[in-house]
Amino acid sequence: MEIFGGLSGRQRTPARHPTAKAPLVVALHGGTYSSAYFDVPGYSLLDRASALGVPLVAPDRPGYVDSAKLPDGEGTIRGQARALTVALRDAWKRYGEGTQGIVLIGHSIGGAIAATIASEPEDLPIIGLAVSGVGMRTPTEHQDQWASLPNTPLVEMPLAAKDFLMFSPPGAFDASMPAASHVANTLCPRDELLDIVGAWHTVAPDVLRRITAPVHYRQAEFDQLWIVNQGEVDAFARALTHSSRVDAAMVRGTGHCMDFHYVGKALQIQQLGFALQCACESTTPTKAPT
């Protein structure tokens, strides 16, 4: 089902907003997951947003599921950001009426893409950015691991390896997980996996420096896809030199896919509360610094 801009996905549009000011939330999934990441029963960000009267759209990013494919060479983080910026203009026309602006929520690679969009918002009314599962640097050994993936446009991460990387430590998630998350698993464009481990660390400081909107940032203590320590979290926050407000913290005792861990409910409530606060502040985005 196309929800906007040639992208498939899912959306919840409450009949009315219970608060005087509400945002339009756009949620961008990470690599190897579809938009279903935000709609797993019992862990659904869409359901939580709807309960608060917050309209939320979660597209399948370009190249995923039934969304339009990108031209060769455009499957990078920046290429995805460019395509999504265009698509978000349509999302704003379709779903933005009565809201104060767009708050982007992004997880993992989706967080890097959301940050890149927020760094160059053009004419989009970006009033907030909430990201999790993305950092400044990935372990160096991941470059060789990702480079060994099949040389095909779309790749599938082996299930056992994926569950091991996405869920940690033991006891931090319900016994129904990781199996319950498998409904969101899908093929992933190889280009974005290579880009996040090969180039993101070189461009991240400048991307973050150019963001002017408020930022909510959470990183998991036991995230196995990123180098994680308090110093890295602090470095991410310091890089946001032009953001009007930064709330950055490490989340103790949880792994990469925080939404699917016990802490997921708290994370999602915090992100939606942040989005509502951004709407109440009615921040008018300015052009990113040059």
mmCIF file of C-alpha atoms in Angstrom:
data_model
loop_
_atom_site.group_PDB
_atom_site.id
_atom_site.type_symbol
_atom_site.label_atom_id
_atom_site.label_comp_id
_atom_site.label_asym_id
_atom_site.label_seq_id
_atom_site.Cartn_x
_atom_site.Cartn_y
_atom_site.Cartn_z
ATOM 1 C CA MET A 1 0.000 0.000 0.000
ATOM 2 C CA GLU A 2 1.421 3.389 -1.039
ATOM 3 C CA ILE A 3 1.210 5.854 1.840
ATOM 4 C CA PHE A 4 3.080 8.791 0.285
ATOM 5 C CA GLY A 5 5.675 9.666 -2.324
ATOM 6 C CA GLY A 6 5.746 6.271 -4.017
ATOM 7 C CA LEU A 7 6.563 4.524 -0.736
ATOM 8 C CA SER A 8 4.726 1.629 0.831
ATOM 9 C CA GLY A 9 4.380 1.432 4.597
ATOM 10 C CA ARG A 10 1.832 2.028 7.314
ATOM 11 C CA GLN A 11 0.197 4.993 8.999
ATOM 12 C CA ARG A 12 -2.146 5.950 11.823
ATOM 13 C CA THR A 13 -4.106 9.174 11.582
ATOM 14 C CA PRO A 14 -6.230 9.767 14.702
ATOM 15 C CA ALA A 15 -9.663 11.221 14.065
ATOM 16 C CA ARG A 16 -8.765 14.190 16.238
ATOM 17 C CA HIS A 17 -5.849 15.523 18.236
ATOM 18 C CA PRO A 18 -6.546 15.551 21.992
ATOM 19 C CA THR A 19 -3.891 18.214 22.507
ATOM 20 C CA ALA A 20 -3.923 21.764 21.184
ATOM 21 C CA LYS A 21 -0.678 21.172 19.320
ATOM 22 C CA ALA A 22 0.502 17.915 17.780
ATOM 23 C CA PRO A 23 3.337 16.982 15.415
ATOM 24 C CA LEU A 24 3.304 14.747 12.365
ATOM 25 C CA VAL A 25 5.739 11.970 13.273
ATOM 26 C CA VAL A 26 7.616 10.196 10.491
ATOM 27 C CA ALA A 27 9.406 7.015 11.624
ATOM 28 C CA LEU A 28 12.294 5.598 9.568
ATOM 29 C CA HIS A 29 13.260 1.969 10.138
ATOM 30 C CA GLY A 30 16.773 0.555 10.201
ATOM 31 C CA GLY A 31 18.536 -1.829 7.859
ATOM 32 C CA THR A 32 17.123 -5.355 7.309
ATOM 33 C CA TYR A 33 13.740 -4.288 8.781
ATOM 34 C CA SER A 34 10.614 -2.967 7.083
ATOM 35 C CA SER A 35 8.182 -0.371 8.415
ATOM 36 C CA ALA A 36 6.684 -3.257 10.419
ATOM 37 C CA TYR A 37 9.524 -2.589 12.877
ATOM 38 C CA PHE A 38 7.315 0.158 14.304
ATOM 39 C CA ASP A 39 4.170 -1.977 14.379
ATOM 40 C CA VAL A 40 4.995 -5.301 16.049
ATOM 41 C CA PRO A 41 2.037 -6.192 18.314
ATOM 42 C CA GLY A 42 2.763 -5.169 21.890
ATOM 43 C CA TYR A 43 5.734 -3.048 20.770
ATOM 44 C CA SER A 44 4.006 -0.737 18.302
ATOM 45 C CA LEU A 45 5.098 2.885 18.128
ATOM 46 C CA LEU A 46 2.151 3.488 15.799
ATOM 47 C CA ASP A 47 -0.298 2.253 18.432
ATOM 48 C CA ARG A 48 1.301 4.371 21.164
ATOM 49 C CA ALA A 49 1.207 7.453 18.945
ATOM 50 C CA SER A 50 -2.429 6.857 18.042
ATOM 51 C CA ALA A 51 -3.349 6.554 21.725
ATOM 52 C CA LEU A 52 -1.836 10.005 22.256
ATOM 53 C CA GLY A 53 -3.616 11.478 19.252
ATOM 54 C CA VAL A 54 -0.374 11.879 17.314
ATOM 55 C CA PRO A 55 -0.493 11.119 13.577
ATOM 56 C CA LEU A 56 2.386 8.874 12.553
ATOM 57 C CA VAL A 57 3.550 7.559 9.184
ATOM 58 C CA ALA A 58 6.193 4.848 8.838
ATOM 59 C CA PRO A 59 7.318 4.331 5.246
ATOM 60 C CA ASP A 60 9.257 1.420 3.873
ATOM 61 C CA ARG A 61 12.393 3.262 2.879
ATOM 62 C CA PRO A 62 13.354 3.339 -0.830
ATOM 63 C CA GLY A 63 14.354 -0.138 -1.988
ATOM 64 C CA TYR A 64 12.346 -1.890 0.717
ATOM 65 C CA VAL A 65 9.194 -3.983 0.247
ATOM 66 C CA ASP A 66 7.006 -2.222 -2.367
ATOM 67 C CA SER A 67 8.661 1.194 -2.199
ATOM 68 C CA ALA A 68 10.257 2.681 -5.284
ATOM 69 C CA LYS A 69 13.798 1.530 -5.942
ATOM 70 C CA LEU A 70 16.652 4.016 -6.170
ATOM 71 C CA PRO A 71 18.982 4.329 -9.177
ATOM 72 C CA ASP A 72 22.337 2.543 -8.986
ATOM 73 C CA GLY A 73 24.689 4.362 -6.640
ATOM 74 C CA GLU A 74 21.896 6.179 -4.798
ATOM 75 C CA GLY A 75 21.307 3.569 -2.106
ATOM 76 C CA THR A 76 23.652 5.342 0.295
ATOM 77 C CA ILE A 77 22.582 7.212 3.405
ATOM 78 C CA ARG A 78 22.722 10.532 1.573
ATOM 79 C CA GLY A 79 20.980 9.101 -1.490
ATOM 80 C CA GLN A 80 18.168 7.760 0.686
ATOM 81 C CA ALA A 81 17.933 11.107 2.477
ATOM 82 C CA ARG A 82 17.585 12.965 -0.821
ATOM 83 C CA ALA A 83 14.812 10.652 -2.019
ATOM 84 C CA LEU A 84 12.981 10.774 1.295
ATOM 85 C CA THR A 85 13.178 14.574 1.436
ATOM 86 C CA VAL A 86 11.227 14.678 -1.821
ATOM 87 C CA ALA A 87 8.745 12.050 -0.591
ATOM 88 C CA LEU A 88 8.238 13.881 2.708
ATOM 89 C CA ARG A 89 6.881 16.901 0.880
ATOM 90 C CA ASP A 90 4.030 14.659 -0.220
ATOM 91 C CA ALA A 91 3.650 13.266 3.308
ATOM 92 C CA TRP A 92 3.345 16.797 4.671
ATOM 93 C CA LYS A 93 0.628 17.637 2.127
ATOM 94 C CA ARG A 94 -1.309 14.442 2.863
ATOM 95 C CA TYR A 95 -1.018 14.183 6.635
ATOM 96 C CA GLY A 96 0.340 17.454 7.991
ATOM 97 C CA GLU A 97 -2.870 19.476 8.182
ATOM 98 C CA GLY A 98 -3.541 20.606 11.746
ATOM 99 C CA THR A 99 -0.061 19.710 12.983
ATOM 100 C CA GLN A 100 2.796 22.015 13.949
ATOM 101 C CA GLY A 101 5.481 20.367 11.819
ATOM 102 C CA ILE A 102 7.369 17.123 11.276
ATOM 103 C CA VAL A 103 9.281 15.224 13.944
ATOM 104 C CA LEU A 104 11.536 12.518 12.527
ATOM 105 C CA ILE A 105 12.114 9.332 14.512
ATOM 106 C CA GLY A 106 14.863 7.109 13.157
ATOM 107 C CA HIS A 107 16.399 3.850 14.280
ATOM 108 C CA SER A 108 19.870 2.574 13.323
ATOM 109 C CA ILE A 109 20.578 3.346 9.639
ATOM 110 C CA GLY A 110 17.188 5.049 9.641
ATOM 111 C CA GLY A 111 18.574 7.312 12.357
ATOM 112 C CA ALA A 112 21.548 8.274 10.199
ATOM 113 C CA ILE A 113 19.189 8.978 7.298
ATOM 114 C CA ALA A 114 16.822 10.992 9.517
ATOM 115 C CA ALA A 115 19.757 13.046 10.808
ATOM 116 C CA THR A 116 20.897 13.703 7.247
ATOM 117 C CA ILE A 117 17.398 14.894 6.282
ATOM 118 C CA ALA A 118 17.284 17.157 9.346
ATOM 119 C CA SER A 119 20.704 18.588 8.451
ATOM 120 C CA GLU A 120 19.397 19.772 5.054
ATOM 121 C CA PRO A 121 15.630 20.218 5.590
ATOM 122 C CA GLU A 122 15.162 22.520 2.593
ATOM 123 C CA ASP A 123 11.478 23.498 2.728
ATOM 124 C CA LEU A 124 10.389 20.738 5.114
ATOM 125 C CA PRO A 125 9.046 21.936 8.489
ATOM 126 C CA ILE A 126 11.336 19.721 10.604
ATOM 127 C CA ILE A 127 10.720 20.676 14.234
ATOM 128 C CA GLY A 128 12.447 17.752 15.955
ATOM 129 C CA LEU A 129 14.645 14.677 15.520
ATOM 130 C CA ALA A 130 14.663 11.575 17.746
ATOM 131 C CA VAL A 131 17.213 8.872 16.951
ATOM 132 C CA SER A 132 18.333 5.634 18.574
ATOM 133 C CA GLY A 133 20.636 2.779 17.643
ATOM 134 C CA VAL A 134 23.066 4.985 15.726
ATOM 135 C CA GLY A 135 26.438 6.282 16.820
ATOM 136 C CA MET A 136 29.561 7.984 15.572
ATOM 137 C CA ARG A 137 31.727 4.907 14.886
ATOM 138 C CA THR A 138 31.255 1.231 14.089
ATOM 139 C CA PRO A 139 33.767 -1.489 15.051
ATOM 140 C CA THR A 140 36.429 -1.752 12.320
ATOM 141 C CA GLU A 141 35.838 -5.480 11.879
ATOM 142 C CA HIS A 142 32.312 -4.782 10.629
ATOM 143 C CA GLN A 143 33.685 -3.375 7.377
ATOM 144 C CA ASP A 144 35.101 -6.763 6.394
ATOM 145 C CA GLN A 145 31.966 -8.579 7.580
ATOM 146 C CA TRP A 146 29.622 -6.373 5.561
ATOM 147 C CA ALA A 147 31.931 -6.453 2.520
ATOM 148 C CA SER A 148 31.670 -10.263 2.534
ATOM 149 C CA LEU A 149 27.907 -10.096 1.955
ATOM 150 C CA PRO A 150 26.716 -11.445 -1.423
ATOM 151 C CA ASN A 151 27.399 -8.978 -4.238
ATOM 152 C CA THR A 152 23.715 -8.482 -5.032
ATOM 153 C CA PRO A 153 21.565 -5.314 -4.786
ATOM 154 C CA LEU A 154 19.485 -6.810 -1.957
ATOM 155 C CA VAL A 155 20.873 -9.023 0.787
ATOM 156 C CA GLU A 156 19.373 -11.042 3.621
ATOM 157 C CA MET A 157 21.067 -11.205 6.993
ATOM 158 C CA PRO A 158 21.171 -14.780 8.357
ATOM 159 C CA LEU A 159 18.490 -15.076 11.024
ATOM 160 C CA ALA A 160 20.646 -16.432 13.852
ATOM 161 C CA ALA A 161 23.343 -13.815 13.288
ATOM 162 C CA LYS A 162 20.774 -11.038 13.129
ATOM 163 C CA ASP A 163 19.057 -12.059 16.358
ATOM 164 C CA PHE A 164 22.439 -12.243 18.088
ATOM 165 C CA LEU A 165 23.351 -8.709 16.991
ATOM 166 C CA MET A 166 19.985 -7.076 17.609
ATOM 167 C CA PHE A 167 19.150 -8.531 21.027
ATOM 168 C CA SER A 168 21.323 -8.309 24.139
ATOM 169 C CA PRO A 169 22.030 -8.968 26.924
ATOM 170 C CA PRO A 170 20.105 -12.095 27.989
ATOM 171 C CA GLY A 171 17.264 -11.135 30.317
ATOM 172 C CA ALA A 172 16.782 -7.680 28.749
ATOM 173 C CA PHE A 173 13.880 -8.810 26.563
ATOM 174 C CA ASP A 174 10.808 -11.002 26.833
ATOM 175 C CA ALA A 175 10.916 -14.705 25.971
ATOM 176 C CA SER A 176 8.656 -13.977 22.975
ATOM 177 C CA MET A 177 11.529 -12.066 21.449
ATOM 178 C CA PRO A 178 13.373 -12.233 19.072
ATOM 179 C CA ALA A 179 10.777 -14.460 17.338
ATOM 180 C CA ALA A 180 8.042 -11.808 17.537
ATOM 181 C CA SER A 181 10.250 -9.338 15.655
ATOM 182 C CA HIS A 182 10.730 -11.633 12.665
ATOM 183 C CA VAL A 183 7.545 -10.302 11.062
ATOM 184 C CA ALA A 184 9.521 -7.107 10.351
ATOM 185 C CA ASN A 185 12.537 -8.839 8.767
ATOM 186 C CA THR A 186 13.129 -8.215 5.073
ATOM 187 C CA LEU A 187 15.766 -7.875 2.372
ATOM 188 C CA CYS A 188 18.096 -4.903 2.686
ATOM 189 C CA PRO A 189 19.896 -2.816 0.028
ATOM 190 C CA ARG A 190 23.563 -3.804 0.249
ATOM 191 C CA ASP A 191 24.753 -0.248 -0.481
ATOM 192 C CA GLU A 192 23.420 1.181 2.768
ATOM 193 C CA LEU A 193 25.099 -1.502 4.889
ATOM 194 C CA LEU A 194 28.454 -0.774 3.263
ATOM 195 C CA ASP A 195 27.902 2.974 3.644
ATOM 196 C CA ILE A 196 27.053 2.919 7.344
ATOM 197 C CA VAL A 197 30.272 1.067 8.199
ATOM 198 C CA GLY A 198 32.473 2.619 5.526
ATOM 199 C CA ALA A 199 31.598 6.299 5.279
ATOM 200 C CA TRP A 200 29.203 7.377 8.032
ATOM 201 C CA HIS A 201 31.949 7.998 10.598
ATOM 202 C CA THR A 202 33.614 10.478 8.212
ATOM 203 C CA VAL A 203 30.462 12.507 7.502
ATOM 204 C CA ALA A 204 28.592 12.183 10.819
ATOM 205 C CA PRO A 205 30.275 15.161 12.555
ATOM 206 C CA ASP A 206 29.328 17.550 9.752
ATOM 207 C CA VAL A 207 25.811 16.117 9.429
ATOM 208 C CA LEU A 208 25.192 16.564 13.144
ATOM 209 C CA ARG A 209 26.749 20.043 13.163
ATOM 210 C CA ARG A 210 24.240 21.235 10.563
ATOM 211 C CA ILE A 211 21.117 20.184 12.479
ATOM 212 C CA THR A 212 19.282 23.125 14.036
ATOM 213 C CA ALA A 213 16.136 21.369 15.326
ATOM 214 C CA PRO A 214 15.914 19.908 18.863
ATOM 215 C CA VAL A 215 17.399 16.407 19.125
ATOM 216 C CA HIS A 216 16.522 13.440 21.349
ATOM 217 C CA TYR A 217 19.281 10.798 21.269
ATOM 218 C CA ARG A 218 19.427 7.403 22.940
ATOM 219 C CA GLN A 219 22.088 4.711 22.522
ATOM 220 C CA ALA A 220 22.034 1.230 24.044
ATOM 221 C CA GLU A 221 24.769 0.170 26.437
ATOM 222 C CA PHE A 222 25.046 -3.285 24.839
ATOM 223 C CA ASP A 223 24.629 -2.248 21.202
ATOM 224 C CA GLN A 224 26.866 -4.644 19.259
ATOM 225 C CA LEU A 225 26.741 -2.683 15.991
ATOM 226 C CA TRP A 226 28.381 0.483 17.350
ATOM 227 C CA ILE A 227 31.270 1.475 19.564
ATOM 228 C CA VAL A 228 29.404 2.444 22.712
ATOM 229 C CA ASN A 229 30.614 4.141 25.868
ATOM 230 C CA GLN A 230 29.763 7.364 27.653
ATOM 231 C CA GLY A 231 32.478 9.182 25.742
ATOM 232 C CA GLU A 232 30.893 8.224 22.407
ATOM 233 C CA VAL A 233 27.459 9.385 23.562
ATOM 234 C CA ASP A 234 28.952 12.658 24.762
ATOM 235 C CA ALA A 235 30.787 13.101 21.441
ATOM 236 C CA PHE A 236 27.529 12.645 19.545
ATOM 237 C CA ALA A 237 25.887 15.307 21.704
ATOM 238 C CA ARG A 238 28.834 17.717 21.364
ATOM 239 C CA ALA A 239 28.697 17.388 17.575
ATOM 240 C CA LEU A 240 25.166 18.866 17.627
ATOM 241 C CA THR A 241 26.573 22.371 17.958
ATOM 242 C CA HIS A 242 23.692 24.169 16.226
ATOM 243 C CA SER A 243 20.775 22.171 17.647
ATOM 244 C CA SER A 244 18.458 24.340 19.706
ATOM 245 C CA ARG A 245 18.153 21.632 22.378
ATOM 246 C CA VAL A 246 19.898 18.277 22.917
ATOM 247 C CA ASP A 247 18.769 15.427 25.180
ATOM 248 C CA ALA A 248 21.347 12.637 24.867
ATOM 249 C CA ALA A 249 21.820 9.592 27.074
ATOM 250 C CA MET A 250 23.047 6.021 27.183
ATOM 251 C CA VAL A 251 20.333 3.487 28.022
ATOM 252 C CA ARG A 252 21.690 0.926 30.456
ATOM 253 C CA GLY A 253 21.153 -2.813 30.250
ATOM 254 C CA THR A 254 19.746 -3.075 26.735
ATOM 255 C CA GLY A 255 20.737 -3.891 23.158
ATOM 256 C CA HIS A 256 20.497 -2.485 19.637
ATOM 257 C CA CYS A 257 16.754 -2.879 18.958
ATOM 258 C CA MET A 258 15.675 -1.089 22.114
ATOM 259 C CA ASP A 259 12.076 -0.937 20.886
ATOM 260 C CA PHE A 260 11.874 -4.730 21.293
ATOM 261 C CA HIS A 261 13.510 -4.881 24.727
ATOM 262 C CA TYR A 262 11.855 -4.291 28.082
ATOM 263 C CA VAL A 263 12.975 -0.665 27.898
ATOM 264 C CA GLY A 264 11.144 -0.211 24.579
ATOM 265 C CA LYS A 265 7.957 1.156 26.124
ATOM 266 C CA ALA A 266 9.929 3.800 28.012
ATOM 267 C CA LEU A 267 11.924 4.705 24.889
ATOM 268 C CA GLN A 268 8.821 5.146 22.756
ATOM 269 C CA ILE A 269 6.988 7.170 25.397
ATOM 270 C CA GLN A 270 10.042 9.429 25.705
ATOM 271 C CA GLN A 271 10.275 9.878 21.933
ATOM 272 C CA LEU A 272 6.586 10.699 21.576
ATOM 273 C CA GLY A 273 6.737 13.041 24.565
ATOM 274 C CA PHE A 274 9.681 14.780 22.940
ATOM 275 C CA ALA A 275 7.691 15.073 19.696
ATOM 276 C CA LEU A 276 4.734 16.616 21.537
ATOM 277 C CA GLN A 277 7.055 19.035 23.323
ATOM 278 C CA CYS A 278 8.543 20.102 19.982
ATOM 279 C CA ALA A 279 5.020 20.767 18.698
ATOM 280 C CA CYS A 280 4.144 22.811 21.798
ATOM 281 C CA GLU A 281 7.295 24.885 21.350
ATOM 282 C CA SER A 282 6.251 25.500 17.724
ATOM 283 C CA THR A 283 9.856 25.743 16.648
ATOM 284 C CA THR A 284 10.248 27.170 13.163
ATOM 285 C CA PRO A 285 13.155 25.387 11.467
ATOM 286 C CA THR A 286 15.885 27.478 9.984
ATOM 287 C CA LYS A 287 18.300 26.643 7.185
ATOM 288 C CA ALA A 288 21.179 24.423 8.203
ATOM 289 C CA PRO A 289 24.510 26.191 8.779
ATOM 290 C CA THR A 290 26.909 26.243 5.855
#
